[in-house]
PDB file of C-alpha atoms in Angstrom:
ATOM      1  CA  UNK A   1     -19.392 -20.079 -54.894  1.00 79.00           C
ATOM      2  CA  UNK A   2     -17.355 -16.809 -53.723  1.00 83.00           C
ATOM      3  CA  UNK A   3     -20.476 -16.497 -51.530  1.00 84.00           C
ATOM      4  CA  UNK A   4     -20.286 -20.069 -49.448  1.00 82.00           C
ATOM      5  CA  UNK A   5     -16.576 -19.628 -49.318  1.00 82.00           C
ATOM      6  CA  UNK A   6     -16.734 -16.892 -47.626  1.00 79.00           C
ATOM      7  CA  UNK A   7     -19.695 -18.609 -45.328  1.00 83.00           C
ATOM      8  CA  UNK A   8     -18.018 -21.044 -44.154  1.00 82.00           C
ATOM      9  CA  UNK A   9     -14.912 -19.046 -42.451  1.00 77.00           C
ATOM     10  CA  UNK A  10     -18.099 -17.199 -40.456  1.00 80.00           C
ATOM     11  CA  UNK A  11     -18.852 -19.950 -39.465  1.00 79.00           C
ATOM     12  CA  UNK A  12     -14.924 -21.648 -38.288  1.00 80.00           C
ATOM     13  CA  UNK A  13     -14.788 -18.321 -36.843  1.00 76.00           C
ATOM     14  CA  UNK A  14     -18.360 -17.743 -35.100  1.00 76.00           C
ATOM     15  CA  UNK A  15     -17.836 -22.141 -34.181  1.00 74.00           C
ATOM     16  CA  UNK A  16     -13.976 -21.016 -33.138  1.00 77.00           C
ATOM     17  CA  UNK A  17     -14.519 -17.413 -31.696  1.00 80.00           C
ATOM     18  CA  UNK A  18     -18.082 -19.099 -29.418  1.00 82.00           C
ATOM     19  CA  UNK A  19     -16.248 -22.176 -28.265  1.00 80.00           C
ATOM     20  CA  UNK A  20     -13.342 -20.921 -27.681  1.00 85.00           C
ATOM     21  CA  UNK A  21     -11.640 -22.664 -24.262  1.00 86.00           C
ATOM     22  CA  UNK A  22     -10.318 -18.573 -23.218  1.00 94.00           C
ATOM     23  CA  UNK A  23     -11.806 -15.566 -23.238  1.00 97.00           C
ATOM     24  CA  UNK A  24     -12.821 -14.498 -26.082  1.00 97.00           C
ATOM     25  CA  UNK A  25     -14.117 -10.808 -27.295  1.00 97.00           C
ATOM     26  CA  UNK A  26     -14.499  -7.968 -29.904  1.00 97.00           C
ATOM     27  CA  UNK A  27     -14.105  -4.405 -28.533  1.00 98.00           C
ATOM     28  CA  UNK A  28     -15.664  -1.242 -29.712  1.00 98.00           C
ATOM     29  CA  UNK A  29     -12.453   1.048 -30.012  1.00 97.00           C
ATOM     30  CA  UNK A  30     -14.960   3.188 -27.456  1.00 97.00           C
ATOM     31  CA  UNK A  31     -14.266   0.349 -24.937  1.00 97.00           C
ATOM     32  CA  UNK A  32     -17.683  -1.889 -25.284  1.00 98.00           C
ATOM     33  CA  UNK A  33     -18.221  -4.734 -25.395  1.00 98.00           C
ATOM     34  CA  UNK A  34     -19.387  -5.974 -29.047  1.00 98.00           C
ATOM     35  CA  UNK A  35     -19.230  -9.857 -29.270  1.00 96.00           C
ATOM     36  CA  UNK A  36     -18.086 -12.245 -25.885  1.00 97.00           C
ATOM     37  CA  UNK A  37     -18.090 -16.009 -25.447  1.00 97.00           C
ATOM     38  CA  UNK A  38     -19.219 -17.944 -23.031  1.00 95.00           C
ATOM     39  CA  UNK A  39     -15.284 -18.625 -21.143  1.00 96.00           C
ATOM     40  CA  UNK A  40     -15.165 -14.989 -20.848  1.00 98.00           C
ATOM     41  CA  UNK A  41     -18.210 -14.555 -18.983  1.00 97.00           C
ATOM     42  CA  UNK A  42     -17.590 -17.702 -16.760  1.00 97.00           C
ATOM     43  CA  UNK A  43     -14.395 -15.364 -16.466  1.00 97.00           C
ATOM     44  CA  UNK A  44     -16.271 -12.511 -14.577  1.00 98.00           C
ATOM     45  CA  UNK A  45     -19.769 -14.009 -13.880  1.00 98.00           C
ATOM     46  CA  UNK A  46     -21.980 -12.070 -16.486  1.00 98.00           C
ATOM     47  CA  UNK A  47     -23.620 -12.782 -18.516  1.00 97.00           C
ATOM     48  CA  UNK A  48     -23.020 -12.214 -22.448  1.00 97.00           C
ATOM     49  CA  UNK A  49     -26.654  -9.212 -22.494  1.00 98.00           C
ATOM     50  CA  UNK A  50     -24.796  -7.867 -19.406  1.00 98.00           C
ATOM     51  CA  UNK A  51     -21.606  -7.588 -20.748  1.00 98.00           C
ATOM     52  CA  UNK A  52     -23.019  -6.441 -23.564  1.00 98.00           C
ATOM     53  CA  UNK A  53     -24.364  -3.577 -21.808  1.00 98.00           C
ATOM     54  CA  UNK A  54     -20.755  -1.967 -20.970  1.00 97.00           C
ATOM     55  CA  UNK A  55     -17.346  -1.738 -21.373  1.00 98.00           C
ATOM     56  CA  UNK A  56     -14.636  -3.621 -20.683  1.00 98.00           C
ATOM     57  CA  UNK A  57     -13.667   0.352 -18.036  1.00 98.00           C
ATOM     58  CA  UNK A  58     -16.550  -1.059 -16.133  1.00 97.00           C
ATOM     59  CA  UNK A  59     -15.241  -4.414 -14.800  1.00 98.00           C
ATOM     60  CA  UNK A  60     -10.827  -2.936 -15.647  1.00 98.00           C
ATOM     61  CA  UNK A  61      -9.503  -1.758 -11.501  1.00 98.00           C
ATOM     62  CA  UNK A  62      -8.988   1.125 -11.472  1.00 97.00           C
ATOM     63  CA  UNK A  63      -4.637   1.114 -10.843  1.00 97.00           C
ATOM     64  CA  UNK A  64      -5.499  -1.297 -14.296  1.00 98.00           C
ATOM     65  CA  UNK A  65      -7.652   0.552 -16.147  1.00 97.00           C
ATOM     66  CA  UNK A  66      -4.553   4.067 -17.417  1.00 97.00           C
ATOM     67  CA  UNK A  67      -1.921   0.727 -18.523  1.00 97.00           C
ATOM     68  CA  UNK A  68      -4.740  -0.361 -20.739  1.00 97.00           C
ATOM     69  CA  UNK A  69      -5.871   2.386 -21.575  1.00 97.00           C
ATOM     70  CA  UNK A  70      -2.294   3.629 -23.252  1.00 98.00           C
ATOM     71  CA  UNK A  71      -1.739   0.365 -24.814  1.00 98.00           C
ATOM     72  CA  UNK A  72      -4.780   0.736 -26.364  1.00 97.00           C
ATOM     73  CA  UNK A  73      -4.017   4.578 -27.108  1.00 97.00           C
ATOM     74  CA  UNK A  74      -0.569   2.918 -28.925  1.00 98.00           C
ATOM     75  CA  UNK A  75      -2.278   0.615 -30.810  1.00 97.00           C
ATOM     76  CA  UNK A  76      -5.179   2.628 -32.400  1.00 97.00           C
ATOM     77  CA  UNK A  77      -2.522   5.197 -33.414  1.00 96.00           C
ATOM     78  CA  UNK A  78       0.116   2.063 -35.171  1.00 95.00           C
ATOM     79  CA  UNK A  79       2.213   2.829 -32.562  1.00 97.00           C
ATOM     80  CA  UNK A  80       2.407  -1.292 -31.797  1.00 97.00           C
ATOM     81  CA  UNK A  81       0.087  -4.449 -33.810  1.00 96.00           C
ATOM     82  CA  UNK A  82      -0.276  -6.187 -30.544  1.00 97.00           C
ATOM     83  CA  UNK A  83       0.409  -5.697 -26.737  1.00 98.00           C
ATOM     84  CA  UNK A  84      -0.080  -8.375 -23.756  1.00 98.00           C
ATOM     85  CA  UNK A  85      -0.437  -7.674 -19.908  1.00 98.00           C
ATOM     86  CA  UNK A  86      -1.854  -8.757 -16.378  1.00 97.00           C
ATOM     87  CA  UNK A  87      -4.624  -7.314 -14.905  1.00 98.00           C
ATOM     88  CA  UNK A  88      -7.536  -6.902 -12.741  1.00 98.00           C
ATOM     89  CA  UNK A  89     -10.924  -8.042 -13.261  1.00 98.00           C
ATOM     90  CA  UNK A  90     -13.631  -7.152 -11.042  1.00 98.00           C
ATOM     91  CA  UNK A  91     -16.162 -10.715 -11.241  1.00 98.00           C
ATOM     92  CA  UNK A  92     -20.009  -9.982 -11.068  1.00 98.00           C
ATOM     93  CA  UNK A  93     -19.922 -10.994  -6.992  1.00 97.00           C
ATOM     94  CA  UNK A  94     -17.213  -8.432  -6.602  1.00 96.00           C
ATOM     95  CA  UNK A  95     -13.889  -9.891  -5.997  1.00 97.00           C
ATOM     96  CA  UNK A  96     -11.135  -9.847  -8.154  1.00 97.00           C
ATOM     97  CA  UNK A  97      -9.958 -11.550 -11.329  1.00 98.00           C
ATOM     98  CA  UNK A  98      -6.493 -11.197 -13.025  1.00 98.00           C
ATOM     99  CA  UNK A  99      -6.031 -12.026 -16.587  1.00 98.00           C
ATOM    100  CA  UNK A 100      -3.748 -12.408 -18.837  1.00 98.00           C
ATOM    101  CA  UNK A 101      -5.381 -10.343 -21.866  1.00 98.00           C
ATOM    102  CA  UNK A 102      -4.158 -10.283 -25.417  1.00 98.00           C
ATOM    103  CA  UNK A 103      -5.595  -7.734 -27.482  1.00 98.00           C
ATOM    104  CA  UNK A 104      -4.943  -7.020 -31.396  1.00 97.00           C
ATOM    105  CA  UNK A 105      -6.590  -4.433 -33.776  1.00 97.00           C
ATOM    106  CA  UNK A 106      -8.944  -5.634 -37.105  1.00 96.00           C
ATOM    107  CA  UNK A 107      -8.948  -2.560 -39.672  1.00 96.00           C
ATOM    108  CA  UNK A 108     -10.873  -1.447 -42.632  1.00 94.00           C
ATOM    109  CA  UNK A 109      -9.719  -1.725 -46.353  1.00 94.00           C
ATOM    110  CA  UNK A 110      -8.768   2.184 -45.408  1.00 95.00           C
ATOM    111  CA  UNK A 111      -6.948   1.317 -42.452  1.00 94.00           C
ATOM    112  CA  UNK A 112      -9.839   2.670 -40.308  1.00 95.00           C
ATOM    113  CA  UNK A 113      -9.788   0.897 -36.804  1.00 97.00           C
ATOM    114  CA  UNK A 114     -13.269  -1.183 -36.691  1.00 97.00           C
ATOM    115  CA  UNK A 115     -12.720  -3.269 -33.066  1.00 97.00           C
ATOM    116  CA  UNK A 116     -10.047  -5.089 -30.823  1.00 98.00           C
ATOM    117  CA  UNK A 117     -10.308  -8.987 -30.693  1.00 96.00           C
ATOM    118  CA  UNK A 118      -9.725 -10.081 -26.763  1.00 97.00           C
ATOM    119  CA  UNK A 119      -8.058 -12.669 -25.861  1.00 97.00           C
ATOM    120  CA  UNK A 120      -8.498 -13.584 -21.794  1.00 98.00           C
ATOM    121  CA  UNK A 121      -7.135 -15.607 -19.624  1.00 97.00           C
ATOM    122  CA  UNK A 122      -7.552 -16.323 -16.513  1.00 97.00           C
ATOM    123  CA  UNK A 123      -4.759 -16.493 -14.374  1.00 97.00           C
ATOM    124  CA  UNK A 124      -5.807 -16.178 -11.007  1.00 93.00           C
ATOM    125  CA  UNK A 125      -4.173 -19.027  -9.165  1.00 91.00           C
ATOM    126  CA  UNK A 126      -1.195 -18.846 -10.760  1.00 89.00           C
ATOM    127  CA  UNK A 127      -1.041 -15.166  -9.135  1.00 88.00           C
ATOM    128  CA  UNK A 128      -2.540 -16.533  -5.218  1.00 83.00           C
ATOM    129  CA  UNK A 129       0.811 -18.841  -5.668  1.00 83.00           C
ATOM    130  CA  UNK A 130       3.388 -16.500  -6.419  1.00 87.00           C
ATOM    131  CA  UNK A 131       1.666 -14.206  -3.970  1.00 83.00           C
ATOM    132  CA  UNK A 132       1.607 -16.803  -1.616  1.00 87.00           C
ATOM    133  CA  UNK A 133       5.282 -18.646  -2.462  1.00 87.00           C
ATOM    134  CA  UNK A 134       6.637 -14.703  -1.943  1.00 87.00           C
ATOM    135  CA  UNK A 135       5.401 -14.166   1.674  1.00 87.00           C
ATOM    136  CA  UNK A 136       6.786 -17.705   1.970  1.00 88.00           C
ATOM    137  CA  UNK A 137      10.028 -16.443   0.937  1.00 88.00           C
ATOM    138  CA  UNK A 138       9.905 -12.598   3.149  1.00 88.00           C
ATOM    139  CA  UNK A 139       9.164 -15.169   5.727  1.00 89.00           C
ATOM    140  CA  UNK A 140      11.829 -17.114   5.302  1.00 84.00           C
ATOM    141  CA  UNK A 141      14.534 -14.524   4.482  1.00 85.00           C
ATOM    142  CA  UNK A 142      13.340 -12.711   7.745  1.00 86.00           C
ATOM    143  CA  UNK A 143      14.038 -16.415   9.709  1.00 85.00           C
ATOM    144  CA  UNK A 144      17.599 -16.378   8.123  1.00 83.00           C
ATOM    145  CA  UNK A 145      18.460 -12.724   8.734  1.00 84.00           C
ATOM    146  CA  UNK A 146      17.008 -12.156  11.970  1.00 87.00           C
ATOM    147  CA  UNK A 147      18.728 -15.754  13.695  1.00 88.00           C
ATOM    148  CA  UNK A 148      21.366 -15.660  16.090  1.00 89.00           C
ATOM    149  CA  UNK A 149      23.726 -18.390  14.408  1.00 90.00           C
ATOM    150  CA  UNK A 150      25.516 -18.283  10.709  1.00 89.00           C
ATOM    151  CA  UNK A 151      23.622 -19.721   8.521  1.00 90.00           C
ATOM    152  CA  UNK A 152      24.271 -21.217   4.790  1.00 89.00           C
ATOM    153  CA  UNK A 153      23.258 -22.911   2.233  1.00 88.00           C
ATOM    154  CA  UNK A 154      26.049 -24.256  -0.589  1.00 92.00           C
ATOM    155  CA  UNK A 155      25.812 -26.867  -4.074  1.00 94.00           C
ATOM    156  CA  UNK A 156      26.472 -29.998  -4.828  1.00 94.00           C
ATOM    157  CA  UNK A 157      29.639 -28.154  -6.106  1.00 93.00           C
ATOM    158  CA  UNK A 158      29.967 -26.445  -2.505  1.00 93.00           C
ATOM    159  CA  UNK A 159      29.287 -23.598  -3.532  1.00 94.00           C
ATOM    160  CA  UNK A 160      27.281 -20.491  -2.112  1.00 91.00           C
ATOM    161  CA  UNK A 161      23.697 -20.713  -3.045  1.00 91.00           C
ATOM    162  CA  UNK A 162      22.908 -18.189   0.403  1.00 88.00           C
ATOM    163  CA  UNK A 163      24.113 -16.941   3.156  1.00 90.00           C
ATOM    164  CA  UNK A 164      22.735 -14.746   6.275  1.00 89.00           C
ATOM    165  CA  UNK A 165      23.656 -11.591   7.574  1.00 89.00           C
ATOM    166  CA  UNK A 166      25.125 -12.790  11.258  1.00 90.00           C
ATOM    167  CA  UNK A 167      27.861 -15.245   8.241  1.00 89.00           C
ATOM    168  CA  UNK A 168      28.384 -11.303   6.506  1.00 89.00           C
ATOM    169  CA  UNK A 169      28.821  -9.811   9.969  1.00 89.00           C
ATOM    170  CA  UNK A 170      31.455 -12.502  10.686  1.00 88.00           C
ATOM    171  CA  UNK A 171      33.743 -12.201   7.940  1.00 88.00           C
ATOM    172  CA  UNK A 172      33.307  -9.050   7.074  1.00 89.00           C
ATOM    173  CA  UNK A 173      31.856  -9.629   3.599  1.00 87.00           C
ATOM    174  CA  UNK A 174      28.373  -8.754   1.615  1.00 85.00           C
ATOM    175  CA  UNK A 175      26.003 -11.624   0.449  1.00 79.00           C
ATOM    176  CA  UNK A 176      26.553 -10.572  -3.172  1.00 84.00           C
ATOM    177  CA  UNK A 177      30.518 -11.352  -2.458  1.00 85.00           C
ATOM    178  CA  UNK A 178      30.127 -15.215  -1.380  1.00 87.00           C
ATOM    179  CA  UNK A 179      27.002 -16.659  -3.623  1.00 89.00           C
ATOM    180  CA  UNK A 180      28.252 -18.547  -6.159  1.00 90.00           C
ATOM    181  CA  UNK A 181      31.988 -18.970  -5.056  1.00 88.00           C
ATOM    182  CA  UNK A 182      33.528 -21.587  -2.783  1.00 90.00           C
ATOM    183  CA  UNK A 183      35.293 -21.600   0.349  1.00 86.00           C
ATOM    184  CA  UNK A 184      38.600 -21.608  -1.849  1.00 79.00           C
TER     185      UNK A 184
END
């Protein structure tokens, strides 16, 4: 009966792992991919066989690797139970894929680390939208601050939401002293 329950539990885990809508992996404490699902393969463009032949370090952007390794050291040392971070992978075709990585560690009955469980979500589109929004905001701010006219925005209650540099100069006030206030 116990053996049957164990087999059923393993079968449920295997189905949940392989059929998950997000990338999932079991990763050795040295960074070696031990098991990966098809969603992760789709995110990074590598086949299961290709990923299993390498490490997460090999496809991680160099600027993100040290933070990732620092978190894994903290988990291994028992300082934190899990971690989550945004980082970049190199897709097989060479482009950058932004991911949200969530990691926990599985230990054996004596407390020795066995492997990491990693959940990987592709957030590339969200990061691209954030970058475009940030660039648009910078352009808008440059336009406002370089206009020879005084420009301000107020909300429905008559409170200043935004003022430009010309407005600040004309009234000898700092924008932080104005925003949120009314003319009174």
